[in-house]
Every structure is written in structure tokens, then in C-alpha cells.
mmCIF file of C-alpha atoms in Angstrom:
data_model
loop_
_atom_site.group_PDB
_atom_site.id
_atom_site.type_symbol
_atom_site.label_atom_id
_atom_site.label_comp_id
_atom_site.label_asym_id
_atom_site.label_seq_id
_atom_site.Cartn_x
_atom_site.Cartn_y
_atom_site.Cartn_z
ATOM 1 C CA UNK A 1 4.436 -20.722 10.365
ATOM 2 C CA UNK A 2 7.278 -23.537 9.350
ATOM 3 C CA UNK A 3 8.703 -20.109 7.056
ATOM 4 C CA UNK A 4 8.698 -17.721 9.786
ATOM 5 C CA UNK A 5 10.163 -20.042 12.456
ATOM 6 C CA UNK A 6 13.071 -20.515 9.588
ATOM 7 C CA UNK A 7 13.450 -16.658 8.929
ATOM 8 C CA UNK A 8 13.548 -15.800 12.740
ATOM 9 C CA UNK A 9 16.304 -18.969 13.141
ATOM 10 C CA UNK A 10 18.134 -17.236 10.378
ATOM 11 C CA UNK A 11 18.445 -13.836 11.925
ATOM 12 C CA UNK A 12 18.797 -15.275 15.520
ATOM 13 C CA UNK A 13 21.741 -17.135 14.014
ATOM 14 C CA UNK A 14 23.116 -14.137 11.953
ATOM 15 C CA UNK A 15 22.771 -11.589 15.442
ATOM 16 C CA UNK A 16 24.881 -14.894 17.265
ATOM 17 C CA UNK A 17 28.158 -13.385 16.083
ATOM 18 C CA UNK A 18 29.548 -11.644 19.564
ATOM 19 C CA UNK A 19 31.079 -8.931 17.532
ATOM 20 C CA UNK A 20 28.071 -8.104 16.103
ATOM 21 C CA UNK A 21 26.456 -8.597 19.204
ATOM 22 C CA UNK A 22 28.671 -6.690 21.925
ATOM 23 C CA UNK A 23 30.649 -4.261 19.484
ATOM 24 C CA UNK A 24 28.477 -3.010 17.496
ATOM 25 C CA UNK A 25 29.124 0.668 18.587
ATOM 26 C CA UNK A 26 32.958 0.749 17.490
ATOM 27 C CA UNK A 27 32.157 -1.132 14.487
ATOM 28 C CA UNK A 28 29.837 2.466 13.544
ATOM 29 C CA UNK A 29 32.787 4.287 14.716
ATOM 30 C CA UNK A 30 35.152 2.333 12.680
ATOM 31 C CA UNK A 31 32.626 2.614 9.633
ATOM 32 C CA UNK A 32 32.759 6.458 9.873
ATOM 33 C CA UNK A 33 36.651 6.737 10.252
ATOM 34 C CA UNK A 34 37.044 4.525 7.151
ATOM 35 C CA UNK A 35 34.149 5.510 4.927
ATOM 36 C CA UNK A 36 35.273 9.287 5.270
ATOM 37 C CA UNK A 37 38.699 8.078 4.317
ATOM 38 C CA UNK A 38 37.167 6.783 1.220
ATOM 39 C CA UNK A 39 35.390 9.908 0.843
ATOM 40 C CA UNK A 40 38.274 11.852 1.295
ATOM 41 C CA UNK A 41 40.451 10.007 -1.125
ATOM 42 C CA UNK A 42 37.403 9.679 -3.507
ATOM 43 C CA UNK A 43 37.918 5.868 -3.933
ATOM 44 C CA UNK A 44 34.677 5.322 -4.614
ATOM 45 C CA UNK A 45 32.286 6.477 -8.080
ATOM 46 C CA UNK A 46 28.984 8.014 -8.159
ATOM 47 C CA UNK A 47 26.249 5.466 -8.498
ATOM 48 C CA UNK A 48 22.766 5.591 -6.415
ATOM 49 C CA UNK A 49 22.784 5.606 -3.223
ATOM 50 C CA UNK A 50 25.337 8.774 -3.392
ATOM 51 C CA UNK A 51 21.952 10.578 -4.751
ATOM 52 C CA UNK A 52 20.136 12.042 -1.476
ATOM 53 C CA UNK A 53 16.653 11.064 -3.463
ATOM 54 C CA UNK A 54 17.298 7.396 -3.305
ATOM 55 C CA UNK A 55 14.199 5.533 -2.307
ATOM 56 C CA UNK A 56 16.109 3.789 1.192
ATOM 57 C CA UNK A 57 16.893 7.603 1.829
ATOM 58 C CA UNK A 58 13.051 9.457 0.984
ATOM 59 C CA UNK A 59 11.350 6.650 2.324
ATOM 60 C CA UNK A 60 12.933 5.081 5.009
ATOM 61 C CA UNK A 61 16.012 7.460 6.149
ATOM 62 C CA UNK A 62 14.065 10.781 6.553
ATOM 63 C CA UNK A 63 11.638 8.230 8.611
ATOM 64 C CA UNK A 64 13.518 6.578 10.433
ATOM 65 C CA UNK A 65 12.560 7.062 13.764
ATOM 66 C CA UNK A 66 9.225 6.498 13.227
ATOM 67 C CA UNK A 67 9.890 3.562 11.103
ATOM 68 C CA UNK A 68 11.827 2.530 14.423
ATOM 69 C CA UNK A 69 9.186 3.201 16.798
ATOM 70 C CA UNK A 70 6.125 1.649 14.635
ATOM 71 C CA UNK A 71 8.018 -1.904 14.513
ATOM 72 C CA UNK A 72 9.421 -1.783 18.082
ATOM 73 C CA UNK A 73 5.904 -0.616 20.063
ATOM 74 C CA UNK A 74 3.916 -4.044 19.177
ATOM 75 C CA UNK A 75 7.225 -6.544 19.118
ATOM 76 C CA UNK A 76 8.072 -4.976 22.740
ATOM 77 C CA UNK A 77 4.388 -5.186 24.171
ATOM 78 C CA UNK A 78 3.501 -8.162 22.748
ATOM 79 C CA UNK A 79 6.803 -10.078 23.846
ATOM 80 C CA UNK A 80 7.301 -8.518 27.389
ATOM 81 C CA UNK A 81 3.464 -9.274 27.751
ATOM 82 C CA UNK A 82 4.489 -13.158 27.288
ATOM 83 C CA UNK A 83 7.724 -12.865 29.259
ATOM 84 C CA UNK A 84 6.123 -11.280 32.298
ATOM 85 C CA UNK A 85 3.479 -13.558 32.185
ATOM 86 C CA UNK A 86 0.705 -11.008 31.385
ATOM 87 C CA UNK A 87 2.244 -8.411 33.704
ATOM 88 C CA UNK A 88 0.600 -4.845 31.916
ATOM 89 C CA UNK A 89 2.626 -2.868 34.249
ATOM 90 C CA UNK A 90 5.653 -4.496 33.536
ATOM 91 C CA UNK A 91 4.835 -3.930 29.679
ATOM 92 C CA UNK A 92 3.782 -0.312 30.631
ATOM 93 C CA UNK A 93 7.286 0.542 32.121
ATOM 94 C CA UNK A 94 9.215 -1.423 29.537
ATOM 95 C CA UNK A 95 6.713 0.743 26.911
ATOM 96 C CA UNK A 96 8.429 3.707 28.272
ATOM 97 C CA UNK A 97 11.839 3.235 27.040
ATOM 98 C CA UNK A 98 10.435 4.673 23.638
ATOM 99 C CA UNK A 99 9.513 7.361 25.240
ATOM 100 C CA UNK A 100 12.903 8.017 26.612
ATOM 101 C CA UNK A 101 14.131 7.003 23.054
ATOM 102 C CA UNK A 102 11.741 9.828 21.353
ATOM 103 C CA UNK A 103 12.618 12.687 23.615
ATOM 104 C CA UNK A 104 16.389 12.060 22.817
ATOM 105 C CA UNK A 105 16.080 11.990 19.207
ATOM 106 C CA UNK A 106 14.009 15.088 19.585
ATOM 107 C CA UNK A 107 16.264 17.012 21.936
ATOM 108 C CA UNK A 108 19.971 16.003 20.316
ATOM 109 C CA UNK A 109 17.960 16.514 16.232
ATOM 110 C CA UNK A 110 16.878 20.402 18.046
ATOM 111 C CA UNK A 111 20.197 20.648 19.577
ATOM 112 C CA UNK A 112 22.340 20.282 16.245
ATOM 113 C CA UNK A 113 19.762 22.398 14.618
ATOM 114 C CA UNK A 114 20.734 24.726 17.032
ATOM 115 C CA UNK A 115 25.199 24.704 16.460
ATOM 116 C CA UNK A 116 24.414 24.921 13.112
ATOM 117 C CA UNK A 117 22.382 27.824 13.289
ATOM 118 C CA UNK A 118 24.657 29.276 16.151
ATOM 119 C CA UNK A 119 28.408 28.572 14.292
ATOM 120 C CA UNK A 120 26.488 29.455 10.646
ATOM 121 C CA UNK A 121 25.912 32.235 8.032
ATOM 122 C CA UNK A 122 23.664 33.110 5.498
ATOM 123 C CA UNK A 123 25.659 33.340 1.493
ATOM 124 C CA UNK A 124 24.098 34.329 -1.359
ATOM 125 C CA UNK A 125 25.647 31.384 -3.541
ATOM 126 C CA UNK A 126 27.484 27.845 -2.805
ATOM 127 C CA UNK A 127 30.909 29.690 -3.251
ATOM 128 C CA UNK A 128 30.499 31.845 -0.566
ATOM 129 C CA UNK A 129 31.323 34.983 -1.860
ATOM 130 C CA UNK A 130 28.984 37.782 -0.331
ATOM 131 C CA UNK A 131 27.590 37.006 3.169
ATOM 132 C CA UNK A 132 23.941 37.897 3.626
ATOM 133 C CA UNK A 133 23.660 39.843 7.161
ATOM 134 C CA UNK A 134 19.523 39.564 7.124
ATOM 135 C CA UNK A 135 18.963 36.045 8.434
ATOM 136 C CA UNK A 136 19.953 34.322 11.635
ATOM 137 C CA UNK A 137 18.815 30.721 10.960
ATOM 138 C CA UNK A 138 19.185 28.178 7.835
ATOM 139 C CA UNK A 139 15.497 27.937 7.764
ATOM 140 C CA UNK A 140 15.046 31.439 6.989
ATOM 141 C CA UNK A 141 17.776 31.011 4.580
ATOM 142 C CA UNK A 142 16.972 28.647 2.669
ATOM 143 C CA UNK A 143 13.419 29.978 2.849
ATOM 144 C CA UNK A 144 14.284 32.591 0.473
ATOM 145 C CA UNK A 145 16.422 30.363 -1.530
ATOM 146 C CA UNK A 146 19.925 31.391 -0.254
ATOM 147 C CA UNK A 147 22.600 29.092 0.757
ATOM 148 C CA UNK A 148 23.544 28.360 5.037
ATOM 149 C CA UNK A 149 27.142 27.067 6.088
ATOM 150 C CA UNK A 150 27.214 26.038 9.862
ATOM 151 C CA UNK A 151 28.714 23.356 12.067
ATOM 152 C CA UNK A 152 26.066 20.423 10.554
ATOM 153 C CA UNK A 153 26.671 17.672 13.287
ATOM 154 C CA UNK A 154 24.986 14.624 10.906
ATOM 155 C CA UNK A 155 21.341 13.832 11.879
ATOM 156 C CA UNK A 156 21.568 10.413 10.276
ATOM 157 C CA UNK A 157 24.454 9.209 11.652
ATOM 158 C CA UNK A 158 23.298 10.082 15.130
ATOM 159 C CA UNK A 159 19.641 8.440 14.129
ATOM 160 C CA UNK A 160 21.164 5.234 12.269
ATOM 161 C CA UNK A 161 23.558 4.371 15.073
ATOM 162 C CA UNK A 162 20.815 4.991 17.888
ATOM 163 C CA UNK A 163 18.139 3.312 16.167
ATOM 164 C CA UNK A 164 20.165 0.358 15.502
ATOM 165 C CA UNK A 165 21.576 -0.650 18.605
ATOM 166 C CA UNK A 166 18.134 0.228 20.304
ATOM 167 C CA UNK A 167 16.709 -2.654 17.981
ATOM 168 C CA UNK A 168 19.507 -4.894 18.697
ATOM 169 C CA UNK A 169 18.705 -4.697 22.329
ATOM 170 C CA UNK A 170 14.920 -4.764 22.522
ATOM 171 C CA UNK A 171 15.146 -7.917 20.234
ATOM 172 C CA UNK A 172 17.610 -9.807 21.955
ATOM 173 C CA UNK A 173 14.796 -11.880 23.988
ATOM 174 C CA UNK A 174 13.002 -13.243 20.905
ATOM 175 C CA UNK A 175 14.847 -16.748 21.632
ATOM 176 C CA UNK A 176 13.247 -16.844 25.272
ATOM 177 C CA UNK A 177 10.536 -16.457 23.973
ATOM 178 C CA UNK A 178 10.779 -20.019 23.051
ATOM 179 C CA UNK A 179 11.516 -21.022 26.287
ATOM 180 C CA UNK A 180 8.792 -19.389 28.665
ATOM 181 C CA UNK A 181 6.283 -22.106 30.532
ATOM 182 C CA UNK A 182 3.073 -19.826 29.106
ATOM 183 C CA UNK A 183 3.791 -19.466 25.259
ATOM 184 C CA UNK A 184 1.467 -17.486 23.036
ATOM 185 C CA UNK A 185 -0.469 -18.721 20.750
ATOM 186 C CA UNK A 186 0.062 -19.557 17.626
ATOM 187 C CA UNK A 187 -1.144 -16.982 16.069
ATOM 188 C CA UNK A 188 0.497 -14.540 18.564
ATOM 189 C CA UNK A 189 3.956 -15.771 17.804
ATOM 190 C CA UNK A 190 3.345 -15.805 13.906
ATOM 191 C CA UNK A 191 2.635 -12.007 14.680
ATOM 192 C CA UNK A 192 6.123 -11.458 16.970
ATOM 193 C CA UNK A 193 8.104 -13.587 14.058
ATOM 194 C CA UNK A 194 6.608 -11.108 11.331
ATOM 195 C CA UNK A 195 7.605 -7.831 13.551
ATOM 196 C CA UNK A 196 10.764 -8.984 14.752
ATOM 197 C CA UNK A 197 12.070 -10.192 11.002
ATOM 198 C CA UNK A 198 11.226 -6.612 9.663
ATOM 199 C CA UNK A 199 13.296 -5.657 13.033
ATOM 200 C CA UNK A 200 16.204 -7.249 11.605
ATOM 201 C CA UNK A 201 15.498 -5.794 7.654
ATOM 202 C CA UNK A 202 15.396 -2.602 9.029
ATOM 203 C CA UNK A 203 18.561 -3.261 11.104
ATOM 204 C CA UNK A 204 20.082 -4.126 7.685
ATOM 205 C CA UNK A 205 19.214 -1.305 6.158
ATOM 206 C CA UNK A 206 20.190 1.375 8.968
ATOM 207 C CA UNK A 207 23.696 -0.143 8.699
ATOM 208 C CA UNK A 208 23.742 -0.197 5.336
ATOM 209 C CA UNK A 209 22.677 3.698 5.077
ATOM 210 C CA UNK A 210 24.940 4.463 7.649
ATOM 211 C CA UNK A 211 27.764 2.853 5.911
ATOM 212 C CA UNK A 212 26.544 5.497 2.280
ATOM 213 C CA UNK A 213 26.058 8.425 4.822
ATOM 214 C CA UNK A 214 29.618 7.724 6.004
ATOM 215 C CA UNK A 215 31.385 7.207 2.285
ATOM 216 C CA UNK A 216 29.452 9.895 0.364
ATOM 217 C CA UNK A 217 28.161 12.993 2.884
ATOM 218 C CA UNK A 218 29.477 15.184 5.527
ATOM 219 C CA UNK A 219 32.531 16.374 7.162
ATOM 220 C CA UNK A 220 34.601 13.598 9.448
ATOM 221 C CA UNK A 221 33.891 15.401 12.473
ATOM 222 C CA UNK A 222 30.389 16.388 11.838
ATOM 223 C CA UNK A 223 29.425 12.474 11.259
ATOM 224 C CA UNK A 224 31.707 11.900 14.305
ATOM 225 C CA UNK A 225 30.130 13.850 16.436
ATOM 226 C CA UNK A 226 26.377 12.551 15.190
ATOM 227 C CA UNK A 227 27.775 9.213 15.642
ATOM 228 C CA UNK A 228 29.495 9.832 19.076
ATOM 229 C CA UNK A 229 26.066 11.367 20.133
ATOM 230 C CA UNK A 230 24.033 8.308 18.911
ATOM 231 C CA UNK A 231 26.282 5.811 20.958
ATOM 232 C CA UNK A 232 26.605 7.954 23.914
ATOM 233 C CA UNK A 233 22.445 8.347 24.409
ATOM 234 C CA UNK A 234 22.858 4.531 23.621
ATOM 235 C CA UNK A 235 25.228 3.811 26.588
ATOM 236 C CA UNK A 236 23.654 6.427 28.879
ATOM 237 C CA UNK A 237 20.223 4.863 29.091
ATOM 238 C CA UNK A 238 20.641 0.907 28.562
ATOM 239 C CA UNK A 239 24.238 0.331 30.510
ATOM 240 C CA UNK A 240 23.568 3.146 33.296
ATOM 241 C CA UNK A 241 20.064 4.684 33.784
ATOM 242 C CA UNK A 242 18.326 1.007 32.717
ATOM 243 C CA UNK A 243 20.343 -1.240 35.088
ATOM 244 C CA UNK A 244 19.018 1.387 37.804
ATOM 245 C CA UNK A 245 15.453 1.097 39.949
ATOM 246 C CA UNK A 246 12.986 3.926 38.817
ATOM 247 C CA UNK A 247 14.296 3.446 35.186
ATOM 248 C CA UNK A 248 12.210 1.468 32.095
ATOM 249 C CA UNK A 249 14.222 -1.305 33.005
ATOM 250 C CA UNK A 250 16.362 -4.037 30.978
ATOM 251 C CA UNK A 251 14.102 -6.152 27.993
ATOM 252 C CA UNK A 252 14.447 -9.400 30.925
ATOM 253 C CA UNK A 253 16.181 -12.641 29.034
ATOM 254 C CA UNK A 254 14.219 -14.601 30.849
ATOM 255 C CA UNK A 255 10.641 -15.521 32.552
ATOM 256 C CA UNK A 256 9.944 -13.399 35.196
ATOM 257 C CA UNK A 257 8.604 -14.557 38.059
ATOM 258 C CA UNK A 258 5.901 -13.552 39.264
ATOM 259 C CA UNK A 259 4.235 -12.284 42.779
ATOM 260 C CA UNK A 260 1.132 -13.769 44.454
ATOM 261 C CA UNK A 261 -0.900 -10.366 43.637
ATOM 262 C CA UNK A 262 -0.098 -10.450 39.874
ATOM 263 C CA UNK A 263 -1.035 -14.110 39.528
ATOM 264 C CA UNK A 264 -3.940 -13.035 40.888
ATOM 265 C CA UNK A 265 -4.691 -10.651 38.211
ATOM 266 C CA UNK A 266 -3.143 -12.590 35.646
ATOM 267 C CA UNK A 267 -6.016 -15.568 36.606
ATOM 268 C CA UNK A 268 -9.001 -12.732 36.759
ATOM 269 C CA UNK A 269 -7.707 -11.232 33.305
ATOM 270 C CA UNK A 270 -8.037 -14.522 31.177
#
């Protein structure tokens, strides 16, 4: 337990920085303006993570909102459990925020399938010599092994950048954790520490893809506009629709308190 409570310190004091902390959007917009400059200008050689079969991309990348939404479901029931003092409705409607989260990654990933097969067209070979009439979408395109050019708004810039500051917000209460008057068990908090250090990995390595998505693939504007997308569903939900009633609500930075009928229940559950 001594190791965890020393890798959770680390991170906590590593996420401290307030430009990490309250900028993190502009500092993926300023990674995309710069790393497509360095595309651009070709700055940079060809090494491994330029190679879209690099195990971070296959494994993790393609994944990566599941990967997001495996680690985040336990750390953000069992913590808001703890915080609320063993509120399940409270967990329920904080719960619900990854629902909100999946049905924008699924409606802005269809929606730039969509542009691209809208602004596209079907070529026989990468130089685009002779247009093939017969297909309407890059899935039947590709399908019989032909080559689709559309408007490709980038997928993992929008998912990195989302992902990521989605993280950095539902983690931000680990350290009240600390602080609550009903702390979890031992055992309970050894389980938090493990979920919310592979939090923080996976943090590291959504930046860090972002950063090689940025430098080696895609057009400026089409990992703009991913990116822009990303922040925007970002700033939508937890500084407008969240701060609202009727909404999945804020992760709380500190101990709720808690009404005469849920102490109640809270007494009758244990």
C-alpha cells in the first residue's frame, strides 16, 4: 500500500502544475499547430511511432474509448460512492456522464464518417488518375480494394483530446478522497490507487499519441477540426450542461453532505 500511496502522490503532484491543470485544451491546440508545422517542413525522420501498426496505436489508439471507459466506470463509482457517503443515486447520476461521453464519441466518429463520405470520391489508384463513378462511400471503396479521398476530419485527435481532459476531470477528487470523515477501507483505496494510476498512464499515453498523430498524419485542418470537436464536446458538457440541474453533475471536490433520508439508507445498507 506504502507503493501505491507514493505513485498516486507522484501523479497528484505531476497534475499540480495549473497549466497542465486549467489549459490543457490550448496546449492540444498548440500541439496540432506546431506538430503539423513539423510535418509540413518534414523536420522530423521516420522511426516507429510514424508506422500506423505501432503497438500504442493497434492496441491502445484504435481502443481508446473503451480503454477510457473500462478505467473510468469503477474509479468514478467507487470514489463518488465514498464521497457521497454511500449515496447510489448520486453514483448513478455521476455514472451517467459516460453515457453522455459514449453517445458523443459515437455521434461526432458517425458524423466525420459522414463529410468524408459526402466531400469524397472513389480512384482507382493513390494518384488519382481515373475516378471510379460506382461507389458512394469509402467503405464500399475500399471494400473492393480501391482508393477514397474525402474531407477526413481526424478521429484520433478528436478521441485523444476528449478522452484526456475527461480523465483529467473525473480524477481531480482522488486527493479528497483523503480527506472525507468515512474513508474506505483499505483494501478499497488500494483498488482506487491502482485505477486511478493507470488513469494517469493512459493520460500519458493519449498525449503522447496525440502529439505522433499531430507530427506524422493528416491535413492541418482535418486534425484541427477533430481537435476543435474534441474540446468543444469537452466544454459543452463539463463547463455548461454539468454546472446545470438535470445534468450528471460536477465529480464534487468535496464530502457531500448528506440529507436525513439518505443517512437513513446509508445506516440500513451497512
Amino acid at each position: 500500500m506504502a507503493d501505491l500511496d507514493k505513485c498516486v502522490s507522484l501523479c497528484e503532484k505531476l497534475r499540480s502544475n495549473k497549466v497542465l491543470h486549467k489549459h490543457m485544451q490550448w496546449i492540444f491546440l498548440v500541439i496540432t499547430v506546431t506538430g503539423s508545422l513539423l510535418k509540413e517542413m518534414q523536420l522530423l525522420p521516420d522511426w516507429y511511432f510514424n508506422n500506423k501498426r505501432n503497438v500504442l496505436n493497434v492496441y491502445f489508439v484504435k481502443l481508446a474509448w473503451g480503454w477510457t471507459l473500462w478505467l473510468l466506470l469503477p474509479f468514478i463509482s467507487i470514489s463518488n460512492f465514498y464521497i457521497s457517503k454511500k449515496d447510489p443515486v448520486f453514483v448513478l447520476q455521476r455514472l451517467s456522464s459516460l453515457l453522455v461521453g459514449t453517445v458523443v464519441w459515437y455521434t461526432c466518429t458517425h458524423f466525420f464518417v459522414f463529410i468524408e463520405d459526402l466531400t469524397g470520391a472513389c480512384y482507382e489508384s493513390e494518384s488519382m488518375d481515373v475516378i471510379k463513378m460506382d461507389y458512394s462511400s469509402k467503405l464500399a471503396c475500399k471494400k473492393s480494394g480501391l482508393f477514397w479521398r474525402g474531407y477526413d476530419i481526424s478521429g484520433h485527435s478528436f478521441l485523444l483530446a476528449y478522452s484526456t481532459l475527461i480523465i483529467l476531470e473525473e480524477t481531480a477528487l482522488m486527493s479528497d478522497l483523503k480527506n472525507i470523515s468515512q474513508r474506505p477501507p483499505e483494501s478499497v483505496r488500494a483498488i482506487v490507487s491502482v485505477f486511478y494510476i493507470a488513469l494517469n498512464v493512459l493520460v500519458v499515453i493519449w498525449i503522447w499519441m496525440f502529439f505522433c498523430t499531430s507530427v506524422y498524419f493528416h491535413d492541418f485542418t482535418h486534425k484541427l477540426c477533430g481537435t476543435s470537436f474534441g474540446i468543444l464536446a469537452w466544454y459543452v458538457t463539463y463547463r455548461i450542461w454539468y454546472q446545470k440541474p438535470f445534468s450528471p453533475g460536477l465529480p464534487t471536490r468535496q464530502e457531500r453532505k448528506v440529507m436525513p433520508n439518505q443517512r437513513r439508507y446509508s445506516q440500513n445498507s451497512d
